[in-house]
mmCIF file of C-alpha atoms and ligand atoms in Angstrom:
data_model
loop_
_atom_site.group_PDB
_atom_site.id
_atom_site.type_symbol
_atom_site.label_atom_id
_atom_site.label_comp_id
_atom_site.label_asym_id
_atom_site.label_seq_id
_atom_site.Cartn_x
_atom_site.Cartn_y
_atom_site.Cartn_z
ATOM 1 C CA MET A 574 17.506 -16.341 8.928
ATOM 2 C CA THR A 575 14.486 -14.699 10.450
ATOM 3 C CA ASP A 576 15.332 -11.368 12.507
ATOM 4 C CA PRO A 577 13.928 -12.542 15.619
ATOM 5 C CA ARG A 578 12.652 -8.753 15.959
ATOM 6 C CA ALA A 579 10.195 -9.703 12.689
ATOM 7 C CA ILE A 580 9.038 -12.502 15.133
ATOM 8 C CA GLN A 581 8.006 -10.197 17.650
ATOM 9 C CA LEU A 582 6.472 -7.966 15.434
ATOM 10 C CA ILE A 583 3.995 -10.545 13.961
ATOM 11 C CA MET A 584 3.469 -11.763 17.576
ATOM 12 C CA THR A 585 2.684 -8.201 18.464
ATOM 13 C CA LEU A 586 -0.045 -8.041 15.238
ATOM 14 C CA ARG A 587 -1.633 -11.622 16.805
ATOM 15 C CA ARG A 588 -2.199 -9.975 19.248
ATOM 16 C CA HIS A 589 -4.205 -6.609 17.631
ATOM 17 C CA GLY A 590 -6.053 -9.711 16.156
ATOM 18 C CA ILE A 591 -4.212 -10.065 12.822
ATOM 19 C CA ALA A 592 -5.550 -14.218 12.068
ATOM 20 C CA ASP A 593 -4.444 -15.218 8.480
ATOM 21 C CA GLY A 594 -1.285 -17.330 8.832
ATOM 22 C CA LYS A 595 -0.624 -16.971 5.341
ATOM 23 C CA VAL A 596 -0.725 -12.890 5.418
ATOM 24 C CA LEU A 597 1.473 -13.046 8.678
ATOM 25 C CA ASP A 598 3.722 -15.406 7.149
ATOM 26 C CA ALA A 599 4.328 -12.456 4.158
ATOM 27 C CA LEU A 600 5.465 -9.790 7.051
ATOM 28 C CA GLU A 601 7.225 -12.434 8.457
ATOM 29 C CA ARG A 602 9.106 -12.488 5.207
ATOM 30 C CA THR A 603 9.376 -8.731 4.018
ATOM 31 C CA PRO A 604 13.006 -7.816 5.858
ATOM 32 C CA ARG A 605 11.474 -4.169 6.961
ATOM 33 C CA GLU A 606 14.372 -2.454 7.240
ATOM 34 C CA ILE A 607 15.228 -2.491 3.657
ATOM 35 C CA PHE A 608 12.756 -0.732 3.447
ATOM 36 C CA VAL A 609 13.184 2.081 5.396
ATOM 37 C CA ASP A 610 16.378 4.588 5.585
ATOM 38 C CA LYS A 611 19.347 4.432 7.604
ATOM 39 C CA PRO A 612 18.011 6.381 10.197
ATOM 40 C CA PHE A 613 15.264 4.475 11.418
ATOM 41 C CA GLU A 614 16.940 1.302 10.569
ATOM 42 C CA SER A 615 16.451 -0.033 14.956
ATOM 43 C CA SER A 616 12.691 1.228 14.092
ATOM 44 C CA ALA A 617 12.037 -0.614 10.628
ATOM 45 C CA TYR A 618 10.276 -3.962 13.388
ATOM 46 C CA ASP A 619 8.620 -0.915 15.486
ATOM 47 C CA ASN A 620 4.927 -1.591 14.569
ATOM 48 C CA THR A 621 4.679 2.670 13.915
ATOM 49 C CA ALA A 622 4.604 4.653 10.286
ATOM 50 C CA LEU A 623 8.079 6.031 9.126
ATOM 51 C CA PRO A 624 9.121 8.484 7.448
ATOM 52 C CA ILE A 625 10.575 7.962 3.786
ATOM 53 C CA ALA A 626 11.871 10.362 1.265
ATOM 54 C CA CYS A 627 9.756 12.910 -0.553
ATOM 55 C CA GLY A 628 7.953 13.584 2.977
ATOM 56 C CA GLN A 629 5.610 10.678 3.139
ATOM 57 C CA THR A 630 5.435 7.810 4.897
ATOM 58 C CA ILE A 631 5.985 3.578 5.021
ATOM 59 C CA SER A 632 3.039 2.667 6.552
ATOM 60 C CA GLN A 633 2.801 0.970 10.142
ATOM 61 C CA PRO A 634 2.928 -2.603 9.371
ATOM 62 C CA TYR A 635 -0.259 -3.695 11.449
ATOM 63 C CA ILE A 636 -1.838 -1.782 8.608
ATOM 64 C CA VAL A 637 -0.190 -3.341 6.067
ATOM 65 C CA ALA A 638 -0.965 -6.380 7.594
ATOM 66 C CA TYR A 639 -4.480 -5.895 7.983
ATOM 67 C CA VAL A 640 -5.362 -4.201 4.732
ATOM 68 C CA THR A 641 -3.594 -7.455 2.731
ATOM 69 C CA GLN A 642 -5.800 -9.710 5.486
ATOM 70 C CA GLU A 643 -8.993 -7.471 3.942
ATOM 71 C CA LEU A 644 -8.501 -8.112 0.327
ATOM 72 C CA ASN A 645 -8.325 -11.628 0.765
ATOM 73 C CA LEU A 646 -6.410 -12.334 -1.779
ATOM 74 C CA GLU A 647 -5.858 -15.719 -4.148
ATOM 75 C CA PRO A 648 -2.635 -16.922 -5.545
ATOM 76 C CA GLN A 649 -4.162 -16.274 -9.385
ATOM 77 C CA MET A 650 -5.163 -12.603 -8.594
ATOM 78 C CA ARG A 651 -3.428 -9.038 -10.519
ATOM 79 C CA VAL A 652 -3.513 -6.399 -8.038
ATOM 80 C CA LEU A 653 -3.068 -2.546 -8.483
ATOM 81 C CA GLU A 654 -1.437 -0.508 -5.972
ATOM 82 C CA LEU A 655 -1.592 2.920 -6.440
ATOM 83 C CA GLY A 656 1.188 4.467 -3.838
ATOM 84 C CA THR A 657 4.410 3.123 -4.142
ATOM 85 C CA GLY A 658 6.082 4.594 -1.467
ATOM 86 C CA SER A 659 8.800 2.433 -0.018
ATOM 87 C CA GLY A 660 7.898 -0.355 -1.706
ATOM 88 C CA TYR A 661 7.429 -2.369 1.768
ATOM 89 C CA GLN A 662 2.530 -3.376 0.811
ATOM 90 C CA ALA A 663 3.415 -3.838 -2.576
ATOM 91 C CA ALA A 664 6.508 -6.340 -1.050
ATOM 92 C CA VAL A 665 4.296 -8.028 1.404
ATOM 93 C CA LEU A 666 1.519 -8.418 -1.340
ATOM 94 C CA SER A 667 4.139 -10.419 -3.619
ATOM 95 C CA PRO A 668 3.881 -13.921 -2.502
ATOM 96 C CA LEU A 669 0.110 -13.556 -1.905
ATOM 97 C CA CYS A 670 -0.956 -13.127 -5.720
ATOM 98 C CA ARG A 671 0.202 -13.322 -9.382
ATOM 99 C CA ARG A 672 0.724 -10.029 -9.782
ATOM 100 C CA VAL A 673 1.403 -6.786 -8.725
ATOM 101 C CA TYR A 674 1.455 -3.516 -10.422
ATOM 102 C CA THR A 675 2.581 -0.624 -8.093
ATOM 103 C CA ILE A 676 2.334 3.257 -9.504
ATOM 104 C CA GLU A 677 3.993 6.194 -7.878
ATOM 105 C CA ARG A 678 4.038 9.172 -8.283
ATOM 106 C CA HIS A 679 7.542 10.459 -7.034
ATOM 107 C CA ARG A 680 10.449 9.299 -9.003
ATOM 108 C CA HIS A 681 12.801 9.019 -6.845
ATOM 109 C CA LEU A 682 10.907 6.721 -4.443
ATOM 110 C CA LEU A 683 10.011 4.627 -7.546
ATOM 111 C CA ARG A 684 13.847 3.566 -8.127
ATOM 112 C CA GLN A 685 14.867 2.784 -4.115
ATOM 113 C CA ALA A 686 11.294 0.614 -4.859
ATOM 114 C CA GLU A 687 12.770 -0.816 -7.862
ATOM 115 C CA ALA A 688 15.874 -1.371 -6.255
ATOM 116 C CA ARG A 689 14.417 -3.549 -2.937
ATOM 117 C CA PHE A 690 12.156 -5.442 -5.593
ATOM 118 C CA LYS A 691 15.647 -6.259 -7.334
ATOM 119 C CA THR A 692 17.138 -7.391 -4.529
ATOM 120 C CA LEU A 693 14.554 -9.751 -3.228
ATOM 121 C CA LYS A 694 13.399 -10.754 -6.086
ATOM 122 C CA LEU A 695 10.368 -10.096 -6.177
ATOM 123 C CA ASP A 696 10.082 -10.495 -10.126
ATOM 124 C CA ASN A 697 5.888 -10.679 -10.129
ATOM 125 C CA VAL A 698 6.046 -6.768 -8.573
ATOM 126 C CA VAL A 699 5.417 -4.511 -11.525
ATOM 127 C CA THR A 700 5.712 -0.668 -11.750
ATOM 128 C CA ARG A 701 4.883 3.011 -13.164
ATOM 129 C CA HIS A 702 5.952 5.791 -12.683
ATOM 130 C CA ALA A 703 2.575 8.395 -13.008
ATOM 131 C CA ASP A 704 -0.275 9.154 -11.783
ATOM 132 C CA GLY A 705 -2.346 6.252 -9.699
ATOM 133 C CA LEU A 706 -5.747 8.522 -10.117
ATOM 134 C CA GLU A 707 -5.768 7.222 -13.182
ATOM 135 C CA GLY A 708 -5.508 3.764 -12.375
ATOM 136 C CA TRP A 709 -3.542 1.427 -14.847
ATOM 137 C CA ARG A 710 -6.068 1.420 -18.224
ATOM 138 C CA GLU A 711 -4.079 -0.899 -19.972
ATOM 139 C CA GLN A 712 -3.607 -3.442 -17.159
ATOM 140 C CA ALA A 713 -7.484 -3.269 -16.877
ATOM 141 C CA PRO A 714 -9.364 -5.301 -14.984
ATOM 142 C CA PHE A 715 -8.038 -5.758 -11.649
ATOM 143 C CA ASP A 716 -9.129 -8.587 -9.264
ATOM 144 C CA ARG A 717 -8.062 -6.715 -6.108
ATOM 145 C CA ILE A 718 -7.149 -2.150 -6.220
ATOM 146 C CA LEU A 719 -5.476 -1.402 -3.197
ATOM 147 C CA LEU A 720 -5.293 2.805 -2.208
ATOM 148 C CA SER A 721 -2.252 3.444 -0.173
ATOM 149 C CA ALA A 722 -2.436 7.039 0.051
ATOM 150 C CA ALA A 723 -5.969 9.230 1.041
ATOM 151 C CA VAL A 724 -8.680 9.905 -1.008
ATOM 152 C CA ASP A 725 -12.095 12.410 -0.622
ATOM 153 C CA GLU A 726 -13.386 10.221 -2.352
ATOM 154 C CA VAL A 727 -12.676 7.414 -4.348
ATOM 155 C CA PRO A 728 -12.478 8.132 -8.576
ATOM 156 C CA LEU A 729 -15.155 6.116 -10.593
ATOM 157 C CA ILE A 730 -11.880 5.360 -12.593
ATOM 158 C CA LEU A 731 -10.457 3.375 -10.006
ATOM 159 C CA ILE A 732 -13.889 1.393 -9.469
ATOM 160 C CA GLU A 733 -14.239 1.126 -13.371
ATOM 161 C CA GLN A 734 -10.843 -0.728 -13.734
ATOM 162 C CA LEU A 735 -11.320 -3.434 -11.359
ATOM 163 C CA LYS A 736 -13.202 -6.636 -12.394
ATOM 164 C CA PRO A 737 -17.224 -8.115 -11.599
ATOM 165 C CA GLY A 738 -16.817 -9.129 -8.388
ATOM 166 C CA GLY A 739 -13.633 -7.862 -8.172
ATOM 167 C CA ALA A 740 -13.042 -5.092 -4.564
ATOM 168 C CA LEU A 741 -10.639 -2.257 -3.821
ATOM 169 C CA ILE A 742 -9.530 -0.764 -1.172
ATOM 170 C CA ALA A 743 -8.915 3.301 0.027
ATOM 171 C CA PRO A 744 -8.512 5.234 3.139
ATOM 172 C CA VAL A 745 -10.848 7.906 2.318
ATOM 173 C CA GLY A 746 -11.974 11.162 4.610
ATOM 174 C CA ALA A 747 -10.160 14.430 5.538
ATOM 175 C CA VAL A 748 -6.420 14.668 5.017
ATOM 176 C CA PRO A 749 -4.303 16.944 7.108
ATOM 177 C CA LYS A 750 -3.095 20.126 5.271
ATOM 178 C CA SER A 751 0.207 20.171 7.295
ATOM 179 C CA ASN A 752 2.008 17.733 9.978
ATOM 180 C CA ASP A 753 1.022 20.598 12.356
ATOM 181 C CA PHE A 754 -0.910 18.681 15.518
ATOM 182 C CA ALA A 755 -3.609 19.532 15.818
ATOM 183 C CA ALA A 756 -4.394 19.185 11.606
ATOM 184 C CA VAL A 757 -3.296 16.158 11.951
ATOM 185 C CA ALA A 758 -5.324 15.541 15.329
ATOM 186 C CA SER A 759 -8.840 16.715 13.706
ATOM 187 C CA VAL A 760 -8.834 14.363 10.388
ATOM 188 C CA SER A 761 -10.832 11.543 10.672
ATOM 189 C CA GLN A 762 -10.229 8.897 7.417
ATOM 190 C CA ARG A 763 -11.594 5.530 6.986
ATOM 191 C CA LEU A 764 -10.523 2.322 5.584
ATOM 192 C CA GLU A 765 -13.612 1.841 2.953
ATOM 193 C CA ARG A 766 -13.923 -1.703 0.998
ATOM 194 C CA ILE A 767 -16.332 -1.425 -1.823
ATOM 195 C CA ILE A 768 -16.564 -4.160 -3.982
ATOM 196 C CA ARG A 769 -17.680 -4.354 -7.536
ATOM 197 C CA THR A 770 -21.218 -6.282 -8.044
ATOM 198 C CA GLU A 771 -22.956 -7.244 -11.843
ATOM 199 C CA ASN A 772 -24.976 -4.317 -11.373
ATOM 200 C CA GLY A 773 -23.225 -1.775 -9.060
ATOM 201 C CA ILE A 774 -20.946 -1.163 -6.080
ATOM 202 C CA LYS A 775 -21.143 -2.338 -2.071
ATOM 203 C CA ARG A 776 -19.874 -0.095 0.206
ATOM 204 C CA GLU A 777 -18.459 -1.132 3.308
ATOM 205 C CA GLU A 778 -16.812 0.589 5.898
ATOM 206 C CA LEU A 779 -13.299 -1.044 8.245
ATOM 207 C CA ILE A 780 -11.799 1.128 10.488
ATOM 208 C CA PRO A 781 -10.740 4.501 11.221
ATOM 209 C CA VAL A 782 -6.829 5.456 9.755
ATOM 210 C CA MET A 783 -4.619 7.896 9.064
ATOM 211 C CA PHE A 784 -2.558 8.190 5.683
ATOM 212 C CA VAL A 785 -0.870 10.666 3.754
ATOM 213 C CA PRO A 786 -2.904 12.396 1.136
ATOM 214 C CA MET A 787 -3.127 11.121 -2.393
ATOM 215 C CA VAL A 788 -1.845 14.076 -4.953
ATOM 216 C CA GLU A 789 -2.903 14.577 -8.533
ATOM 217 C CA GLY A 790 -0.252 14.842 -11.141
ATOM 218 C CA LEU A 791 3.579 14.220 -11.049
ATOM 219 C CA PRO A 792 5.814 16.409 -9.221
ATOM 220 C CA HIS A 793 7.404 18.954 -11.325
ATOM 221 C CA ASP A 794 10.609 18.883 -12.323
ATOM 222 C CA GLY A 795 13.501 19.005 -10.050
ATOM 223 C CA GLU A 796 11.320 17.475 -7.369
ATOM 224 C CA LYS A 797 12.938 17.048 -4.514
ATOM 225 C CA LYS A 798 14.264 14.533 -2.384
ATOM 226 C CA GLY A 799 14.189 15.122 0.993
HETATM 227 N N1 SAH B 1115 2.589 1.574 0.397
HETATM 228 C C1 SAH B 1115 3.521 2.783 0.785
HETATM 229 C C2 SAH B 1115 3.166 4.008 1.781
HETATM 230 C C3 SAH B 1115 3.540 5.351 1.339
HETATM 231 S S1 SAH B 1115 2.627 6.572 1.043
HETATM 232 C C4 SAH B 1115 4.436 2.055 1.397
HETATM 233 O O1 SAH B 1115 3.979 0.698 1.510
HETATM 234 O O2 SAH B 1115 5.845 2.912 2.337
HETATM 235 C C5 SAH B 1115 1.697 6.961 0.944
HETATM 236 C C6 SAH B 1115 2.210 6.895 -1.066
HETATM 237 O O3 SAH B 1115 1.819 7.506 -2.394
HETATM 238 C C7 SAH B 1115 3.549 8.128 -1.363
HETATM 239 O O4 SAH B 1115 4.822 7.669 -1.876
HETATM 240 C C8 SAH B 1115 3.229 9.468 -2.264
HETATM 241 O O5 SAH B 1115 3.954 9.757 -3.002
HETATM 242 C C9 SAH B 1115 2.175 8.153 -2.858
HETATM 243 N N2 SAH B 1115 0.945 8.379 -3.974
HETATM 244 C C10 SAH B 1115 0.739 10.307 -3.322
HETATM 245 N N3 SAH B 1115 -0.342 10.065 -4.503
HETATM 246 C C11 SAH B 1115 -0.403 10.004 -5.606
HETATM 247 C C12 SAH B 1115 -0.521 9.723 -6.588
HETATM 248 N N4 SAH B 1115 -1.409 10.648 -7.053
HETATM 249 N N5 SAH B 1115 -0.124 8.457 -7.528
HETATM 250 C C13 SAH B 1115 0.607 7.385 -6.710
HETATM 251 N N6 SAH B 1115 1.163 7.596 -6.335
HETATM 252 C C14 SAH B 1115 1.026 8.901 -5.483
#
């Protein structure tokens, strides 16, 4: 049975303008409490981002819903996500497309996310421990690409891994250098949608957002879990 808190959350998302029934269904059926750490279980259905291991965050449900809606998914589509984190966004995408390819640079986070996909029997989610900034060349081209961490500029190498007519959504703009309030407040990021057309690209600005930064390369051995 669906957690009553999940139903409450869906009503909040509707009030904030999320109207796509399939997207709302996917969120309603994804138990967010298994994607957060124990101390945050009681806040699992709040419409807020929460801390996860490795100094990262699980995105705010509204942002997950908004991005998923703006991806305009169809059942046959193959989707690449960069920045698996807790795995929540990938789990929400899973029932809406054919296959989700998700890449994470922190091995610890990836292992936790993989266990969650297994528990929920999300057999169409494929994972990889790598630097997502290089995309996933062997599996390209994709119908959709989603960056779950912010970049100053969307790398061309990612746009090249889109099918013609395919779309990429990314948080673009300055990323905070620290968690210090002044540093965070001075940051301006926006969500951008880039559509690959037959002869170039089309860029659209969506909404202002706040994501953790995309970091190049893999963490060194002895990666911290805290
Ligand atoms: N989609 C996630 C959000 C996680 S936060 C969720 O629903 O929980 C963003 C994630 O991007 C972090 O886990 C971070 O480690 C990861 N990340 C940052 N730079 C990366 C890179 N270059 N390659 C792969 N993952 C990256």
